[in-house]
mmCIF file of C-alpha atoms in Angstrom:
data_model
loop_
_atom_site.group_PDB
_atom_site.id
_atom_site.type_symbol
_atom_site.label_atom_id
_atom_site.label_comp_id
_atom_site.label_asym_id
_atom_site.label_seq_id
_atom_site.Cartn_x
_atom_site.Cartn_y
_atom_site.Cartn_z
ATOM 1 C CA MET A 1 -29.503 83.376 -138.025
ATOM 2 C CA PRO A 2 -25.813 84.273 -138.505
ATOM 3 C CA LEU A 3 -23.941 81.691 -140.549
ATOM 4 C CA PRO A 4 -21.360 80.838 -137.814
ATOM 5 C CA PHE A 5 -24.205 79.820 -135.478
ATOM 6 C CA LEU A 6 -25.692 77.583 -138.177
ATOM 7 C CA GLU A 7 -22.268 76.044 -138.797
ATOM 8 C CA ALA A 8 -21.727 75.387 -135.082
ATOM 9 C CA ALA A 9 -25.111 73.644 -134.849
ATOM 10 C CA MET A 10 -24.278 71.673 -138.005
ATOM 11 C CA VAL A 11 -21.008 70.360 -136.533
ATOM 12 C CA LEU A 12 -22.709 69.448 -133.251
ATOM 13 C CA THR A 13 -25.507 67.473 -134.895
ATOM 14 C CA TRP A 14 -23.402 66.058 -137.750
ATOM 15 C CA SER A 15 -21.013 64.580 -135.170
ATOM 16 C CA SER A 16 -23.914 62.868 -133.432
ATOM 17 C CA GLY A 17 -24.350 60.612 -136.468
ATOM 18 C CA PHE A 18 -21.208 58.602 -135.668
ATOM 19 C CA ILE A 19 -22.338 58.260 -132.049
ATOM 20 C CA GLY A 20 -25.735 57.103 -133.292
ATOM 21 C CA MET A 21 -24.081 54.373 -135.389
ATOM 22 C CA ARG A 22 -22.156 53.163 -132.360
ATOM 23 C CA PHE A 23 -25.231 53.286 -130.137
ATOM 24 C CA SER A 24 -27.479 51.486 -132.614
ATOM 25 C CA ALA A 25 -24.932 48.728 -133.302
ATOM 26 C CA ASP A 26 -25.818 47.254 -129.899
ATOM 27 C CA TYR A 27 -29.465 46.803 -130.896
ATOM 28 C CA ALA A 28 -29.754 46.149 -134.630
ATOM 29 C CA PRO A 29 -27.845 45.963 -137.937
ATOM 30 C CA VAL A 30 -26.781 49.411 -139.138
ATOM 31 C CA TYR A 31 -28.614 49.063 -142.461
ATOM 32 C CA LEU A 32 -31.858 48.108 -140.700
ATOM 33 C CA VAL A 33 -31.736 51.202 -138.490
ATOM 34 C CA THR A 34 -30.912 53.348 -141.517
ATOM 35 C CA LEU A 35 -33.803 51.882 -143.521
ATOM 36 C CA TRP A 36 -36.361 52.700 -140.834
ATOM 37 C CA ARG A 37 -34.778 56.084 -140.303
ATOM 38 C CA PHE A 38 -35.635 56.972 -143.889
ATOM 39 C CA ILE A 39 -39.086 55.382 -143.736
ATOM 40 C CA ALA A 40 -39.882 57.452 -140.643
ATOM 41 C CA LEU A 41 -38.655 60.629 -142.324
ATOM 42 C CA SER A 42 -40.551 59.934 -145.548
ATOM 43 C CA ILE A 43 -43.810 59.528 -143.632
ATOM 44 C CA GLY A 44 -43.272 62.183 -140.964
ATOM 45 C CA LEU A 45 -42.118 65.005 -143.232
ATOM 46 C CA PHE A 46 -44.631 64.490 -146.035
ATOM 47 C CA PRO A 47 -47.396 66.737 -144.600
ATOM 48 C CA PHE A 48 -44.882 69.600 -144.343
ATOM 49 C CA VAL A 49 -43.543 69.306 -147.899
ATOM 50 C CA ALA A 50 -46.543 68.022 -149.893
ATOM 51 C CA ARG A 51 -47.436 71.446 -151.269
ATOM 52 C CA GLU A 52 -43.828 72.182 -152.218
ATOM 53 C CA MET A 53 -43.534 68.843 -154.037
ATOM 54 C CA ARG A 54 -46.736 69.451 -155.999
ATOM 55 C CA HIS A 55 -45.484 72.804 -157.297
ATOM 56 C CA ALA A 56 -41.823 71.894 -157.875
ATOM 57 C CA PRO A 57 -40.760 71.503 -161.542
ATOM 58 C CA LYS A 58 -40.167 67.919 -162.625
ATOM 59 C CA SER A 59 -36.586 68.735 -163.637
ATOM 60 C CA VAL A 60 -35.839 69.936 -160.089
ATOM 61 C CA LEU A 61 -37.349 66.805 -158.545
ATOM 62 C CA ILE A 62 -35.324 64.512 -160.820
ATOM 63 C CA ARG A 63 -32.086 66.392 -160.180
ATOM 64 C CA GLN A 64 -32.626 66.493 -156.408
ATOM 65 C CA SER A 65 -33.439 62.777 -156.401
ATOM 66 C CA CYS A 66 -30.112 62.023 -158.090
ATOM 67 C CA ILE A 67 -28.270 64.318 -155.670
ATOM 68 C CA GLY A 68 -30.006 62.590 -152.774
ATOM 69 C CA ALA A 69 -28.986 59.161 -154.040
ATOM 70 C CA LEU A 70 -25.371 60.339 -154.002
ATOM 71 C CA ALA A 71 -25.287 62.557 -150.924
ATOM 72 C CA MET A 72 -27.525 60.549 -148.608
ATOM 73 C CA ALA A 73 -27.793 56.915 -149.714
ATOM 74 C CA GLY A 74 -24.343 56.637 -151.283
ATOM 75 C CA TYR A 75 -22.591 58.294 -148.358
ATOM 76 C CA LEU A 76 -24.327 56.310 -145.608
ATOM 77 C CA ALA A 77 -24.169 53.002 -147.484
ATOM 78 C CA GLY A 78 -20.423 53.387 -147.854
ATOM 79 C CA VAL A 79 -19.561 54.537 -144.339
ATOM 80 C CA ALA A 80 -22.046 52.311 -142.489
ATOM 81 C CA GLY A 81 -21.272 49.355 -144.739
ATOM 82 C CA GLY A 82 -17.574 49.647 -143.993
ATOM 83 C CA VAL A 83 -18.206 49.759 -140.245
ATOM 84 C CA GLN A 84 -20.551 46.774 -140.481
ATOM 85 C CA LEU A 85 -17.837 44.743 -142.272
ATOM 86 C CA GLY A 86 -15.237 45.484 -139.614
ATOM 87 C CA VAL A 87 -13.623 48.780 -140.578
ATOM 88 C CA PRO A 88 -12.912 50.523 -137.243
ATOM 89 C CA ALA A 89 -15.363 53.348 -136.539
ATOM 90 C CA GLY A 90 -12.507 55.787 -135.890
ATOM 91 C CA LEU A 91 -10.926 55.075 -139.267
ATOM 92 C CA ALA A 92 -14.298 55.268 -141.063
ATOM 93 C CA ALA A 93 -15.004 58.625 -139.394
ATOM 94 C CA LEU A 94 -11.577 59.934 -140.403
ATOM 95 C CA ILE A 95 -12.151 58.940 -144.035
ATOM 96 C CA ALA A 96 -15.606 60.561 -143.973
ATOM 97 C CA ASP A 97 -14.042 63.753 -142.623
ATOM 98 C CA LEU A 98 -11.868 63.986 -145.748
ATOM 99 C CA LEU A 99 -14.995 65.403 -147.424
ATOM 100 C CA PRO A 100 -13.519 68.907 -147.995
ATOM 101 C CA VAL A 101 -10.523 67.356 -149.753
ATOM 102 C CA GLY A 102 -12.881 65.293 -151.905
ATOM 103 C CA VAL A 103 -14.900 68.377 -152.874
ATOM 104 C CA VAL A 104 -11.790 70.335 -153.890
ATOM 105 C CA LEU A 105 -10.417 67.372 -155.870
ATOM 106 C CA ILE A 106 -13.687 66.967 -157.788
ATOM 107 C CA THR A 107 -13.970 70.657 -158.641
ATOM 108 C CA THR A 108 -10.304 70.727 -159.668
ATOM 109 C CA CYS A 109 -10.192 67.520 -161.727
ATOM 110 C CA LEU A 110 -13.634 67.607 -163.349
ATOM 111 C CA PHE A 111 -14.346 71.323 -163.680
ATOM 112 C CA ARG A 112 -10.811 72.759 -163.830
ATOM 113 C CA GLN A 113 -11.692 75.089 -160.969
ATOM 114 C CA ARG A 114 -8.430 76.037 -159.305
ATOM 115 C CA SER A 115 -8.362 76.551 -155.562
ATOM 116 C CA PRO A 116 -6.039 79.219 -154.104
ATOM 117 C CA ALA A 117 -2.966 78.107 -152.185
ATOM 118 C CA VAL A 118 -4.488 79.432 -148.956
ATOM 119 C CA VAL A 119 -7.406 76.996 -149.345
ATOM 120 C CA TRP A 120 -5.039 74.056 -149.784
ATOM 121 C CA ALA A 121 -3.048 75.246 -146.768
ATOM 122 C CA GLY A 122 -6.246 75.436 -144.715
ATOM 123 C CA LEU A 123 -7.286 71.950 -145.804
ATOM 124 C CA GLY A 124 -3.833 70.642 -144.947
ATOM 125 C CA LEU A 125 -3.995 72.105 -141.445
ATOM 126 C CA GLY A 126 -7.508 70.785 -140.977
ATOM 127 C CA LEU A 127 -6.426 67.292 -142.008
ATOM 128 C CA ALA A 128 -3.342 67.422 -139.770
ATOM 129 C CA GLY A 129 -5.463 68.424 -136.796
ATOM 130 C CA THR A 130 -7.954 65.664 -137.530
ATOM 131 C CA LEU A 131 -5.157 63.066 -137.662
ATOM 132 C CA ILE A 132 -3.883 64.250 -134.280
ATOM 133 C CA VAL A 133 -7.350 64.143 -132.732
ATOM 134 C CA CYS A 134 -8.050 60.655 -134.093
ATOM 135 C CA ARG A 135 -4.595 59.189 -133.456
ATOM 136 C CA ASP A 136 -5.637 57.000 -130.523
ATOM 137 C CA ALA A 137 -8.870 55.960 -132.234
ATOM 138 C CA LEU A 138 -7.223 54.634 -135.381
ATOM 139 C CA SER A 139 -6.528 50.984 -136.094
ATOM 140 C CA LEU A 140 -6.547 48.851 -139.212
ATOM 141 C CA GLY A 141 -9.080 46.333 -137.947
ATOM 142 C CA SER A 142 -9.772 42.922 -139.447
ATOM 143 C CA ALA A 143 -12.101 43.787 -142.325
ATOM 144 C CA PRO A 144 -11.391 42.406 -145.820
ATOM 145 C CA ALA A 145 -9.159 44.689 -147.853
ATOM 146 C CA TRP A 146 -11.919 45.780 -150.243
ATOM 147 C CA ALA A 147 -14.135 46.934 -147.328
ATOM 148 C CA TYR A 148 -11.791 49.858 -146.646
ATOM 149 C CA GLY A 149 -12.803 51.273 -150.003
ATOM 150 C CA LEU A 150 -16.442 51.591 -148.915
ATOM 151 C CA PRO A 151 -15.958 54.666 -146.639
ATOM 152 C CA VAL A 152 -13.823 56.252 -149.369
ATOM 153 C CA ALA A 153 -16.581 55.642 -151.925
ATOM 154 C CA GLY A 154 -19.159 57.013 -149.479
ATOM 155 C CA MET A 155 -17.146 60.174 -148.890
ATOM 156 C CA LEU A 156 -16.647 60.737 -152.624
ATOM 157 C CA SER A 157 -20.366 60.137 -153.208
ATOM 158 C CA LEU A 158 -21.271 62.910 -150.762
ATOM 159 C CA ALA A 159 -18.599 65.173 -152.268
ATOM 160 C CA ALA A 160 -20.057 64.618 -155.748
ATOM 161 C CA GLY A 161 -23.576 65.372 -154.494
ATOM 162 C CA THR A 162 -22.326 68.511 -152.765
ATOM 163 C CA VAL A 163 -20.603 69.836 -155.876
ATOM 164 C CA TRP A 164 -23.625 69.012 -158.050
ATOM 165 C CA GLN A 165 -25.980 70.752 -155.643
ATOM 166 C CA GLN A 166 -23.962 73.960 -155.499
ATOM 167 C CA ARG A 167 -23.299 74.133 -159.232
ATOM 168 C CA SER A 168 -26.991 73.633 -160.043
ATOM 169 C CA SER A 169 -28.430 75.963 -157.382
ATOM 170 C CA HIS A 170 -29.045 78.663 -160.021
ATOM 171 C CA CYS A 171 -31.379 76.244 -161.847
ATOM 172 C CA GLY A 172 -33.819 76.133 -158.948
ATOM 173 C CA THR A 173 -33.846 73.953 -155.877
ATOM 174 C CA LEU A 174 -36.000 72.861 -152.957
ATOM 175 C CA THR A 175 -36.034 74.070 -149.380
ATOM 176 C CA PRO A 176 -33.718 72.122 -147.041
ATOM 177 C CA LEU A 177 -36.765 70.332 -145.584
ATOM 178 C CA GLY A 178 -38.016 69.429 -149.048
ATOM 179 C CA MET A 179 -34.566 68.154 -149.987
ATOM 180 C CA LEU A 180 -34.417 65.987 -146.864
ATOM 181 C CA TRP A 181 -37.803 64.448 -147.595
ATOM 182 C CA LEU A 182 -36.981 63.673 -151.220
ATOM 183 C CA GLN A 183 -33.540 62.310 -150.322
ATOM 184 C CA SER A 184 -35.079 60.099 -147.643
ATOM 185 C CA LEU A 185 -37.713 58.811 -150.070
ATOM 186 C CA VAL A 186 -35.081 57.994 -152.698
ATOM 187 C CA SER A 187 -32.902 56.260 -150.082
ATOM 188 C CA CYS A 188 -35.700 53.929 -148.884
ATOM 189 C CA PRO A 189 -35.600 51.416 -151.777
ATOM 190 C CA ILE A 190 -31.785 51.463 -151.783
ATOM 191 C CA PHE A 191 -31.504 50.483 -148.117
ATOM 192 C CA LEU A 192 -34.459 48.119 -148.459
ATOM 193 C CA ALA A 193 -32.466 46.175 -151.041
ATOM 194 C CA LEU A 194 -29.245 46.334 -148.998
ATOM 195 C CA GLN A 195 -30.904 45.103 -145.798
ATOM 196 C CA ALA A 196 -33.036 42.486 -147.569
ATOM 197 C CA SER A 197 -29.852 40.918 -148.913
ATOM 198 C CA GLN A 198 -28.628 40.471 -145.331
ATOM 199 C CA GLY A 199 -31.698 39.547 -143.318
ATOM 200 C CA ARG A 200 -34.982 40.844 -141.882
ATOM 201 C CA ILE A 201 -36.472 44.160 -142.898
ATOM 202 C CA ALA A 202 -39.179 44.364 -140.230
ATOM 203 C CA PRO A 203 -38.448 46.768 -137.355
ATOM 204 C CA MET A 204 -37.366 45.335 -134.027
ATOM 205 C CA LEU A 205 -39.861 45.833 -131.219
ATOM 206 C CA SER A 206 -37.445 47.147 -128.611
ATOM 207 C CA ALA A 207 -36.782 50.446 -126.878
ATOM 208 C CA GLY A 208 -33.164 50.379 -128.053
ATOM 209 C CA PHE A 209 -34.146 50.085 -131.719
ATOM 210 C CA ALA A 210 -36.745 52.860 -131.400
ATOM 211 C CA ALA A 211 -34.193 55.107 -129.661
ATOM 212 C CA SER A 212 -31.627 54.413 -132.387
ATOM 213 C CA VAL A 213 -34.050 55.377 -135.149
ATOM 214 C CA ALA A 214 -35.230 58.470 -133.251
ATOM 215 C CA TRP A 215 -31.644 59.593 -132.628
ATOM 216 C CA SER A 216 -30.669 59.279 -136.289
ATOM 217 C CA VAL A 217 -33.865 61.011 -137.459
ATOM 218 C CA ILE A 218 -33.736 64.000 -135.098
ATOM 219 C CA PHE A 219 -30.034 64.657 -134.658
ATOM 220 C CA ALA A 220 -28.209 63.150 -137.626
ATOM 221 C CA THR A 221 -30.742 63.857 -140.404
ATOM 222 C CA LEU A 222 -32.966 66.802 -139.450
ATOM 223 C CA GLY A 223 -30.074 68.403 -137.569
ATOM 224 C CA GLY A 224 -26.848 67.433 -139.327
ATOM 225 C CA CYS A 225 -27.992 66.918 -142.922
ATOM 226 C CA GLY A 226 -30.635 69.659 -142.816
ATOM 227 C CA LEU A 227 -28.164 72.243 -141.535
ATOM 228 C CA TYR A 228 -25.545 71.039 -144.031
ATOM 229 C CA TRP A 229 -27.820 71.885 -146.966
ATOM 230 C CA ALA A 230 -28.973 75.115 -145.292
ATOM 231 C CA CYS A 231 -25.370 76.285 -144.875
ATOM 232 C CA LEU A 232 -24.512 75.266 -148.430
ATOM 233 C CA ARG A 233 -27.242 77.588 -149.715
ATOM 234 C CA ARG A 234 -25.511 80.545 -148.062
ATOM 235 C CA THR A 235 -21.790 80.040 -148.701
ATOM 236 C CA SER A 236 -19.187 78.018 -150.610
ATOM 237 C CA SER A 237 -18.822 74.243 -150.465
ATOM 238 C CA ALA A 238 -15.150 74.674 -149.485
ATOM 239 C CA ARG A 239 -16.145 76.619 -146.379
ATOM 240 C CA VAL A 240 -19.033 74.347 -145.322
ATOM 241 C CA THR A 241 -17.080 71.123 -145.748
ATOM 242 C CA SER A 242 -13.927 72.503 -144.105
ATOM 243 C CA VAL A 243 -15.944 73.360 -140.990
ATOM 244 C CA LEU A 244 -16.629 69.628 -140.691
ATOM 245 C CA PHE A 245 -12.951 69.137 -139.779
ATOM 246 C CA LEU A 246 -14.226 69.980 -136.279
ATOM 247 C CA SER A 247 -16.453 66.920 -136.371
ATOM 248 C CA PRO A 248 -13.889 64.456 -134.897
ATOM 249 C CA PRO A 249 -13.206 66.407 -131.675
ATOM 250 C CA VAL A 250 -16.915 67.090 -131.199
ATOM 251 C CA THR A 251 -17.603 63.392 -131.776
ATOM 252 C CA LEU A 252 -15.079 62.562 -129.056
ATOM 253 C CA ILE A 253 -16.851 64.960 -126.688
ATOM 254 C CA TRP A 254 -20.131 63.188 -127.495
ATOM 255 C CA ALA A 255 -18.394 59.860 -126.751
ATOM 256 C CA TRP A 256 -17.053 61.206 -123.454
ATOM 257 C CA ALA A 257 -20.501 62.453 -122.409
ATOM 258 C CA MET A 258 -22.383 59.285 -123.417
ATOM 259 C CA PHE A 259 -19.842 56.476 -123.028
ATOM 260 C CA ARG A 260 -17.289 58.045 -120.676
ATOM 261 C CA GLU A 261 -14.484 57.684 -123.199
ATOM 262 C CA PRO A 262 -11.387 59.663 -122.093
ATOM 263 C CA LEU A 263 -10.321 63.030 -123.480
ATOM 264 C CA SER A 264 -6.714 64.233 -123.768
ATOM 265 C CA TRP A 265 -4.631 67.341 -124.312
ATOM 266 C CA LEU A 266 -3.514 65.889 -127.641
ATOM 267 C CA MET A 267 -7.123 66.039 -128.806
ATOM 268 C CA ALA A 268 -7.257 69.697 -127.750
ATOM 269 C CA LEU A 269 -4.075 70.410 -129.737
ATOM 270 C CA GLY A 270 -5.518 68.753 -132.832
ATOM 271 C CA THR A 271 -8.699 70.788 -132.470
ATOM 272 C CA VAL A 272 -6.707 74.041 -132.348
ATOM 273 C CA ILE A 273 -4.760 73.067 -135.487
ATOM 274 C CA SER A 274 -7.956 72.139 -137.337
ATOM 275 C CA GLY A 275 -9.514 75.417 -136.209
ATOM 276 C CA ALA A 276 -6.585 77.366 -137.671
ATOM 277 C CA GLY A 277 -7.055 75.579 -140.992
ATOM 278 C CA ILE A 278 -10.779 76.320 -140.988
ATOM 279 C CA LEU A 279 -10.103 80.010 -140.351
ATOM 280 C CA LEU A 280 -7.900 80.146 -143.447
ATOM 281 C CA VAL A 281 -10.668 78.675 -145.626
ATOM 282 C CA VAL A 282 -13.397 80.774 -143.982
ATOM 283 C CA ASN A 283 -11.439 84.013 -144.409
ATOM 284 C CA ARG A 284 -10.796 83.167 -148.052
ATOM 285 C CA SER A 285 -14.494 82.403 -148.614
ATOM 286 C CA SER A 286 -15.449 85.690 -146.948
ATOM 287 C CA GLY A 287 -12.979 87.572 -149.096
ATOM 288 C CA ASP A 288 -14.580 86.064 -152.187
ATOM 289 C CA GLY A 289 -18.004 87.160 -151.040
ATOM 290 C CA GLY A 290 -19.027 83.748 -149.629
#
């Protein structure tokens, strides 16, 4: 499938994750839904990846487990934890969408990999467009001051996992489905401990809870995360993460369709500006051979 089609599907499903958090908050604690999301994935995907796991080198399994702890558990624990403590969902989503900036900062500061000026210009436009789109959704909220650092830590955790994955791809890796299974398995004990510290760990016997888990499994994980790793196998991390600048406007369209939240021309303007920034990064990535 052409890469732009994969990227479009990635943005669509990735954006659904924030809607899933909002939807599930009406039925259960965010960490409880996330825990059972990973339990369901660990059980459901095992028959499809068992053979791959048996034949994968131990070094690959260990490395992918560490990447999963950063990119899946660390990211979701930070973003969801911030929302659960009172950080407004719009602000948490905006911080999460700074992922491309986090990736470039890590590669620049840790690996001395300089990014061309056109990439920085593209990231700047993408960020400006995102700020415009999210303007009406932003507020400071009433969370304790330290809670605002959780989404930042989550975003940087995913950025670190992304950089590690791309820089180690020449050492052997798993298929996107195998990566999802292993990342889900590694995330189970982490969210078990987080939820156990707050309350019950047993699933809630309600249609709303089941729908929340199903939504996060199918759309956010198999769709969003699976396509994220699939795209990262085919092109640069700067390009893949910059495409996610389109996540806020798509999230707002999801919110309009599901919760009848209003749309505005200002959101359309921000989307156009973000799109221009993405084109700069995409064209640069294409010029470098992806």
